[in-house]
mmCIF file of C-alpha atoms in Angstrom:
data_model
loop_
_atom_site.group_PDB
_atom_site.id
_atom_site.type_symbol
_atom_site.label_atom_id
_atom_site.label_comp_id
_atom_site.label_asym_id
_atom_site.label_seq_id
_atom_site.Cartn_x
_atom_site.Cartn_y
_atom_site.Cartn_z
ATOM 1 C CA UNK D 193 -22.551 5.733 -29.017
ATOM 2 C CA UNK D 194 -19.682 7.069 -31.129
ATOM 3 C CA UNK D 195 -16.000 7.076 -30.231
ATOM 4 C CA UNK D 196 -16.134 10.836 -29.680
ATOM 5 C CA UNK D 197 -18.873 10.315 -27.077
ATOM 6 C CA UNK D 198 -16.799 7.742 -25.195
ATOM 7 C CA UNK D 199 -14.002 10.248 -24.550
ATOM 8 C CA UNK D 200 -10.473 9.585 -23.292
ATOM 9 C CA UNK D 201 -9.820 6.895 -20.656
ATOM 10 C CA UNK D 202 -10.128 8.079 -17.064
ATOM 11 C CA UNK D 203 -6.870 8.976 -15.345
ATOM 12 C CA UNK D 204 -6.370 7.749 -11.790
ATOM 13 C CA UNK D 205 -5.609 10.894 -9.749
ATOM 14 C CA UNK D 206 -3.059 8.944 -7.698
ATOM 15 C CA UNK D 207 -0.821 8.407 -10.731
ATOM 16 C CA UNK D 208 0.435 11.943 -11.291
ATOM 17 C CA UNK D 209 0.546 12.637 -7.553
ATOM 18 C CA UNK D 210 2.750 9.594 -6.945
ATOM 19 C CA UNK D 211 5.057 10.295 -9.892
ATOM 20 C CA UNK D 212 5.561 13.865 -8.688
ATOM 21 C CA UNK D 213 6.500 12.711 -5.182
ATOM 22 C CA UNK D 214 8.752 10.011 -6.594
ATOM 23 C CA UNK D 215 10.471 12.443 -8.948
ATOM 24 C CA UNK D 216 11.189 14.791 -6.073
ATOM 25 C CA UNK D 217 12.700 12.046 -3.912
ATOM 26 C CA UNK D 218 14.783 10.250 -6.563
ATOM 27 C CA UNK D 219 18.553 10.582 -6.180
ATOM 28 C CA UNK D 220 19.867 12.558 -9.157
ATOM 29 C CA UNK D 221 23.403 11.301 -8.804
ATOM 30 C CA UNK D 222 22.166 7.714 -8.923
ATOM 31 C CA UNK D 223 20.831 8.466 -12.399
ATOM 32 C CA UNK D 224 24.134 9.961 -13.511
ATOM 33 C CA UNK D 225 22.878 13.562 -13.358
ATOM 34 C CA UNK D 226 24.783 16.470 -11.790
ATOM 35 C CA UNK D 227 23.476 18.081 -8.578
ATOM 36 C CA UNK D 228 20.705 20.610 -9.146
ATOM 37 C CA UNK D 229 20.942 24.305 -8.241
ATOM 38 C CA UNK D 230 20.330 25.080 -4.587
ATOM 39 C CA UNK D 231 17.618 27.556 -5.463
ATOM 40 C CA UNK D 232 15.468 24.776 -6.950
ATOM 41 C CA UNK D 233 16.304 21.868 -4.716
ATOM 42 C CA UNK D 234 17.938 18.617 -5.666
ATOM 43 C CA UNK D 235 14.920 16.925 -7.234
ATOM 44 C CA UNK D 236 14.525 15.897 -10.854
ATOM 45 C CA UNK D 237 12.683 18.188 -13.230
ATOM 46 C CA UNK D 238 9.940 17.030 -15.567
ATOM 47 C CA UNK D 239 12.217 17.865 -18.503
ATOM 48 C CA UNK D 240 14.948 15.603 -17.142
ATOM 49 C CA UNK D 241 12.538 12.720 -16.576
ATOM 50 C CA UNK D 242 11.156 13.165 -20.095
ATOM 51 C CA UNK D 243 14.665 13.105 -21.546
ATOM 52 C CA UNK D 244 15.503 9.902 -19.669
ATOM 53 C CA UNK D 245 12.149 8.374 -20.673
ATOM 54 C CA UNK D 246 12.632 9.191 -24.346
ATOM 55 C CA UNK D 247 9.496 11.314 -24.656
ATOM 56 C CA UNK D 248 8.670 14.987 -25.013
ATOM 57 C CA UNK D 249 8.467 17.117 -21.842
ATOM 58 C CA UNK D 250 4.833 17.858 -22.676
ATOM 59 C CA UNK D 251 3.949 14.160 -22.841
ATOM 60 C CA UNK D 252 5.369 13.497 -19.382
ATOM 61 C CA UNK D 253 3.925 16.721 -17.974
ATOM 62 C CA UNK D 254 0.405 15.666 -19.003
ATOM 63 C CA UNK D 255 0.837 12.404 -17.070
ATOM 64 C CA UNK D 256 1.925 14.210 -13.894
ATOM 65 C CA UNK D 257 -0.932 16.677 -14.293
ATOM 66 C CA UNK D 258 -3.425 13.819 -14.358
ATOM 67 C CA UNK D 259 -4.552 14.513 -17.899
ATOM 68 C CA UNK D 260 -3.017 11.599 -19.792
ATOM 69 C CA UNK D 261 -2.892 7.836 -19.248
ATOM 70 C CA UNK D 262 0.557 6.692 -20.400
ATOM 71 C CA UNK D 263 0.571 4.071 -23.118
ATOM 72 C CA UNK D 264 2.901 1.040 -23.023
ATOM 73 C CA UNK D 265 5.828 2.885 -24.633
ATOM 74 C CA UNK D 266 5.611 5.900 -22.324
ATOM 75 C CA UNK D 267 5.100 3.667 -19.278
ATOM 76 C CA UNK D 268 8.233 1.716 -20.178
ATOM 77 C CA UNK D 269 10.084 5.004 -20.515
ATOM 78 C CA UNK D 270 8.977 6.124 -17.051
ATOM 79 C CA UNK D 271 10.100 2.799 -15.578
ATOM 80 C CA UNK D 272 13.482 3.241 -17.223
ATOM 81 C CA UNK D 273 13.841 6.931 -16.339
ATOM 82 C CA UNK D 274 13.031 6.579 -12.642
ATOM 83 C CA UNK D 275 14.531 3.084 -12.360
ATOM 84 C CA UNK D 276 11.414 1.668 -10.772
ATOM 85 C CA UNK D 277 11.849 -1.552 -8.811
ATOM 86 C CA UNK D 278 9.391 -4.470 -9.291
ATOM 87 C CA UNK D 279 6.981 -3.205 -6.615
ATOM 88 C CA UNK D 280 6.999 0.307 -8.071
ATOM 89 C CA UNK D 281 6.424 -1.115 -11.531
ATOM 90 C CA UNK D 282 3.483 -3.110 -10.195
ATOM 91 C CA UNK D 283 2.056 0.057 -8.630
ATOM 92 C CA UNK D 284 2.423 1.998 -11.892
ATOM 93 C CA UNK D 285 0.785 -0.810 -13.867
ATOM 94 C CA UNK D 286 -2.115 -1.075 -11.403
ATOM 95 C CA UNK D 287 -2.841 2.651 -11.629
ATOM 96 C CA UNK D 288 -2.809 2.456 -15.420
ATOM 97 C CA UNK D 289 -4.847 -0.787 -15.611
ATOM 98 C CA UNK D 290 -7.144 -1.002 -12.555
ATOM 99 C CA UNK D 291 -9.403 -3.943 -11.770
ATOM 100 C CA UNK D 292 -12.800 -3.553 -13.420
ATOM 101 C CA UNK D 293 -14.515 -6.662 -12.022
ATOM 102 C CA UNK D 294 -17.613 -5.934 -9.879
ATOM 103 C CA UNK D 295 -17.239 -6.571 -6.128
ATOM 104 C CA UNK D 296 -18.019 -10.093 -4.929
ATOM 105 C CA UNK D 297 -20.390 -10.791 -2.080
ATOM 106 C CA UNK D 298 -18.510 -12.490 0.761
ATOM 107 C CA UNK D 299 -20.106 -15.496 2.485
ATOM 108 C CA UNK D 300 -19.067 -14.913 6.104
ATOM 109 C CA UNK D 301 -20.331 -18.308 7.238
ATOM 110 C CA UNK D 302 -17.967 -20.059 4.829
ATOM 111 C CA UNK D 303 -15.045 -17.913 5.955
ATOM 112 C CA UNK D 304 -15.873 -18.498 9.618
ATOM 113 C CA UNK D 305 -15.755 -22.264 9.091
ATOM 114 C CA UNK D 306 -12.413 -21.782 7.335
ATOM 115 C CA UNK D 307 -10.741 -20.064 10.308
ATOM 116 C CA UNK D 308 -12.483 -22.242 12.890
ATOM 117 C CA UNK D 309 -10.819 -25.276 11.306
ATOM 118 C CA UNK D 310 -7.455 -23.942 12.506
ATOM 119 C CA UNK D 311 -6.139 -24.525 16.024
ATOM 120 C CA UNK D 312 -3.725 -21.621 15.486
ATOM 121 C CA UNK D 313 -4.910 -17.993 15.743
ATOM 122 C CA UNK D 314 -6.436 -17.125 12.362
ATOM 123 C CA UNK D 315 -8.399 -14.337 10.727
ATOM 124 C CA UNK D 316 -9.627 -13.161 7.340
ATOM 125 C CA UNK D 317 -9.346 -9.520 6.360
ATOM 126 C CA UNK D 318 -10.402 -7.612 3.248
ATOM 127 C CA UNK D 319 -8.695 -5.191 0.841
ATOM 128 C CA UNK D 320 -9.088 -2.367 3.387
ATOM 129 C CA UNK D 321 -7.409 -4.461 6.110
ATOM 130 C CA UNK D 322 -10.763 -4.675 7.896
ATOM 131 C CA UNK D 323 -11.221 -7.940 9.790
ATOM 132 C CA UNK D 324 -14.049 -10.088 8.429
ATOM 133 C CA UNK D 325 -13.861 -13.141 10.711
ATOM 134 C CA UNK D 326 -11.542 -14.478 13.441
ATOM 135 C CA UNK D 327 -11.366 -17.728 15.378
ATOM 136 C CA UNK D 328 -11.380 -18.145 19.167
ATOM 137 C CA UNK D 329 -7.614 -18.701 19.266
ATOM 138 C CA UNK D 330 -7.028 -15.107 18.129
ATOM 139 C CA UNK D 331 -8.204 -13.585 21.431
ATOM 140 C CA UNK D 332 -4.922 -14.266 23.353
ATOM 141 C CA UNK D 333 -2.948 -12.601 20.525
ATOM 142 C CA UNK D 334 -5.000 -9.430 20.703
ATOM 143 C CA UNK D 335 -8.519 -8.939 22.061
ATOM 144 C CA UNK D 336 -8.766 -5.856 19.844
ATOM 145 C CA UNK D 337 -8.639 -7.874 16.599
ATOM 146 C CA UNK D 338 -12.328 -8.656 16.156
ATOM 147 C CA UNK D 339 -14.705 -8.668 13.169
ATOM 148 C CA UNK D 340 -15.219 -5.115 11.972
ATOM 149 C CA UNK D 341 -11.975 -3.790 13.437
ATOM 150 C CA UNK D 342 -9.342 -2.375 11.123
ATOM 151 C CA UNK D 343 -5.778 -3.641 11.309
ATOM 152 C CA UNK D 344 -4.403 -0.266 10.223
ATOM 153 C CA UNK D 345 -6.314 1.541 12.967
ATOM 154 C CA UNK D 346 -5.071 -1.058 15.461
ATOM 155 C CA UNK D 347 -1.455 -0.681 14.300
ATOM 156 C CA UNK D 348 -1.463 3.124 14.556
ATOM 157 C CA UNK D 349 -3.187 3.148 17.937
ATOM 158 C CA UNK D 350 -1.531 3.136 21.360
ATOM 159 C CA UNK D 351 -2.087 -0.633 21.527
ATOM 160 C CA UNK D 352 -0.244 -1.111 18.238
ATOM 161 C CA UNK D 353 2.903 0.334 19.765
ATOM 162 C CA UNK D 354 3.272 -2.901 21.708
ATOM 163 C CA UNK D 355 4.719 -4.397 18.518
ATOM 164 C CA UNK D 356 8.514 -4.424 18.572
ATOM 165 C CA UNK D 357 9.830 -2.358 15.667
ATOM 166 C CA UNK D 358 6.602 -0.358 15.455
ATOM 167 C CA UNK D 359 8.148 2.354 13.270
ATOM 168 C CA UNK D 360 9.275 -0.186 10.688
ATOM 169 C CA UNK D 361 5.937 -2.018 10.804
ATOM 170 C CA UNK D 362 3.913 1.154 10.225
ATOM 171 C CA UNK D 363 6.137 2.132 7.306
ATOM 172 C CA UNK D 364 5.740 -1.305 5.729
ATOM 173 C CA UNK D 365 1.977 -1.272 6.321
ATOM 174 C CA UNK D 366 1.451 1.999 4.456
ATOM 175 C CA UNK D 367 3.707 0.863 1.602
ATOM 176 C CA UNK D 368 1.781 -2.420 1.278
ATOM 177 C CA UNK D 369 -1.571 -0.682 1.584
ATOM 178 C CA UNK D 370 -0.670 1.779 -1.169
ATOM 179 C CA UNK D 371 0.290 -0.985 -3.588
ATOM 180 C CA UNK D 372 -2.739 -3.162 -2.784
ATOM 181 C CA UNK D 373 -5.246 -0.327 -3.209
ATOM 182 C CA UNK D 374 -3.759 0.684 -6.567
ATOM 183 C CA UNK D 375 -5.487 -2.314 -8.136
ATOM 184 C CA UNK D 376 -8.862 -0.659 -7.595
ATOM 185 C CA UNK D 377 -10.167 2.537 -9.240
ATOM 186 C CA UNK D 378 -10.194 5.642 -7.046
ATOM 187 C CA UNK D 379 -11.788 9.048 -7.389
ATOM 188 C CA UNK D 380 -9.299 10.751 -5.075
ATOM 189 C CA UNK D 381 -5.874 10.469 -3.499
ATOM 190 C CA UNK D 382 -7.020 8.553 -0.415
ATOM 191 C CA UNK D 383 -9.790 6.212 0.707
ATOM 192 C CA UNK D 384 -11.920 6.180 3.882
ATOM 193 C CA UNK D 385 -9.414 4.046 5.813
ATOM 194 C CA UNK D 386 -6.391 6.246 5.100
ATOM 195 C CA UNK D 387 -8.434 9.401 5.617
ATOM 196 C CA UNK D 388 -9.309 8.240 9.127
ATOM 197 C CA UNK D 389 -5.738 7.170 9.904
ATOM 198 C CA UNK D 390 -4.319 10.476 8.670
ATOM 199 C CA UNK D 391 -6.781 12.411 10.843
ATOM 200 C CA UNK D 392 -5.705 10.676 14.049
ATOM 201 C CA UNK D 393 -2.035 9.898 13.396
ATOM 202 C CA UNK D 394 0.732 12.311 12.431
ATOM 203 C CA UNK D 395 2.907 9.343 11.489
ATOM 204 C CA UNK D 396 0.231 8.004 9.129
ATOM 205 C CA UNK D 397 0.022 11.422 7.456
ATOM 206 C CA UNK D 398 3.805 11.534 7.058
ATOM 207 C CA UNK D 399 4.019 8.036 5.578
ATOM 208 C CA UNK D 400 1.032 8.515 3.263
ATOM 209 C CA UNK D 401 2.646 11.699 1.931
ATOM 210 C CA UNK D 402 5.615 9.592 0.814
ATOM 211 C CA UNK D 403 5.940 7.374 -2.241
ATOM 212 C CA UNK D 404 6.929 3.987 -0.809
ATOM 213 C CA UNK D 405 5.255 0.843 -2.153
ATOM 214 C CA UNK D 406 5.778 -2.774 -1.107
ATOM 215 C CA UNK D 407 4.239 -6.165 -1.776
ATOM 216 C CA UNK D 408 2.647 -8.284 0.944
ATOM 217 C CA UNK D 409 5.176 -10.748 2.386
ATOM 218 C CA UNK D 410 4.172 -14.395 2.372
ATOM 219 C CA UNK D 411 5.341 -14.710 5.946
ATOM 220 C CA UNK D 412 7.029 -12.661 8.658
ATOM 221 C CA UNK D 413 7.626 -12.566 12.399
ATOM 222 C CA UNK D 414 5.975 -10.209 14.818
ATOM 223 C CA UNK D 415 7.110 -9.632 18.375
ATOM 224 C CA UNK D 416 4.468 -8.277 20.729
ATOM 225 C CA UNK D 417 5.202 -6.906 24.185
ATOM 226 C CA UNK D 418 2.442 -7.996 26.547
ATOM 227 C CA UNK D 419 1.199 -5.780 29.425
ATOM 228 C CA UNK D 420 3.285 -7.929 31.790
ATOM 229 C CA UNK D 421 6.412 -6.988 29.825
ATOM 230 C CA UNK D 422 6.793 -10.466 28.380
ATOM 231 C CA UNK D 423 7.680 -10.711 24.685
ATOM 232 C CA UNK D 424 5.644 -13.052 22.518
ATOM 233 C CA UNK D 425 6.745 -13.958 19.006
ATOM 234 C CA UNK D 426 4.377 -14.983 16.224
ATOM 235 C CA UNK D 427 5.091 -16.369 12.781
ATOM 236 C CA UNK D 428 2.493 -14.680 10.569
ATOM 237 C CA UNK D 429 1.586 -16.410 7.291
ATOM 238 C CA UNK D 430 -0.731 -14.718 4.792
ATOM 239 C CA UNK D 431 -2.551 -16.408 1.916
ATOM 240 C CA UNK D 432 -4.648 -14.805 -0.797
ATOM 241 C CA UNK D 433 -8.322 -15.810 -1.010
ATOM 242 C CA UNK D 434 -8.942 -14.415 -4.482
ATOM 243 C CA UNK D 435 -11.289 -17.316 -5.265
ATOM 244 C CA UNK D 436 -13.633 -15.961 -2.561
ATOM 245 C CA UNK D 437 -13.314 -12.239 -3.298
ATOM 246 C CA UNK D 438 -10.678 -9.824 -4.683
ATOM 247 C CA UNK D 439 -8.308 -8.558 -2.003
ATOM 248 C CA UNK D 440 -9.433 -11.056 0.640
ATOM 249 C CA UNK D 441 -6.629 -12.598 2.716
ATOM 250 C CA UNK D 442 -6.293 -15.329 5.314
ATOM 251 C CA UNK D 443 -3.689 -14.884 8.069
ATOM 252 C CA UNK D 444 -2.362 -17.420 10.585
ATOM 253 C CA UNK D 445 -0.445 -16.238 13.662
ATOM 254 C CA UNK D 446 1.605 -19.208 14.868
ATOM 255 C CA UNK D 447 3.232 -18.778 18.315
ATOM 256 C CA UNK D 448 7.004 -19.261 18.266
ATOM 257 C CA UNK D 449 8.492 -20.846 21.365
ATOM 258 C CA UNK D 450 11.990 -20.127 22.570
ATOM 259 C CA UNK D 451 14.246 -17.209 21.534
ATOM 260 C CA UNK D 452 12.914 -15.079 18.658
#
């Protein structure tokens, strides 16, 4: 096979789509640019981004159109032009350099023994936030979190609204999901999980249409309002299980006694 037969590297369709949304939501004044004309809106133009990135307008335009994979120099220029934070930089890098390792077969029996060794509520979920295994202590936290259930579907359901600060939690979930999925090649702008969420939830559609990205926190607190009206607080700790399979995570939900 010759180099001409190999062809150019594939461009992740999410890259240009995300950059376009980000460009149109970036504060011009924060970049030292004057307000744009009312007839066009206040978003940045491709020419302005190219100027700030130190490249030609055509070079940046090809990236947004999904035709060109930016090289290191152009990627650095985009980071500088749009002032990407560390999570946004990680998202950009993942879209440019996706994981190419083949999927790993998960041994559920091994994972089940792992969570069963914990007296605290525990579960393992995969890169799609689909639950793989749970232990018996998880049932009092939520009887809906069972193997095969999806944490995103649970969060955006009526039951998920029992979480205090549901709006913030859904926003953070979509931002974390977007960043995590960027590590894997995609043929379209969504995946089966987000497609299902966007079909049933207007809020999911709104958040997925945005550009927010965020890294998984190591730990956080969740407050859940029980049917009785009582508030229960859990300290949630998440650990990566990359040695088992890419994207696999172990979560412990430790009950917190006393005031949250």
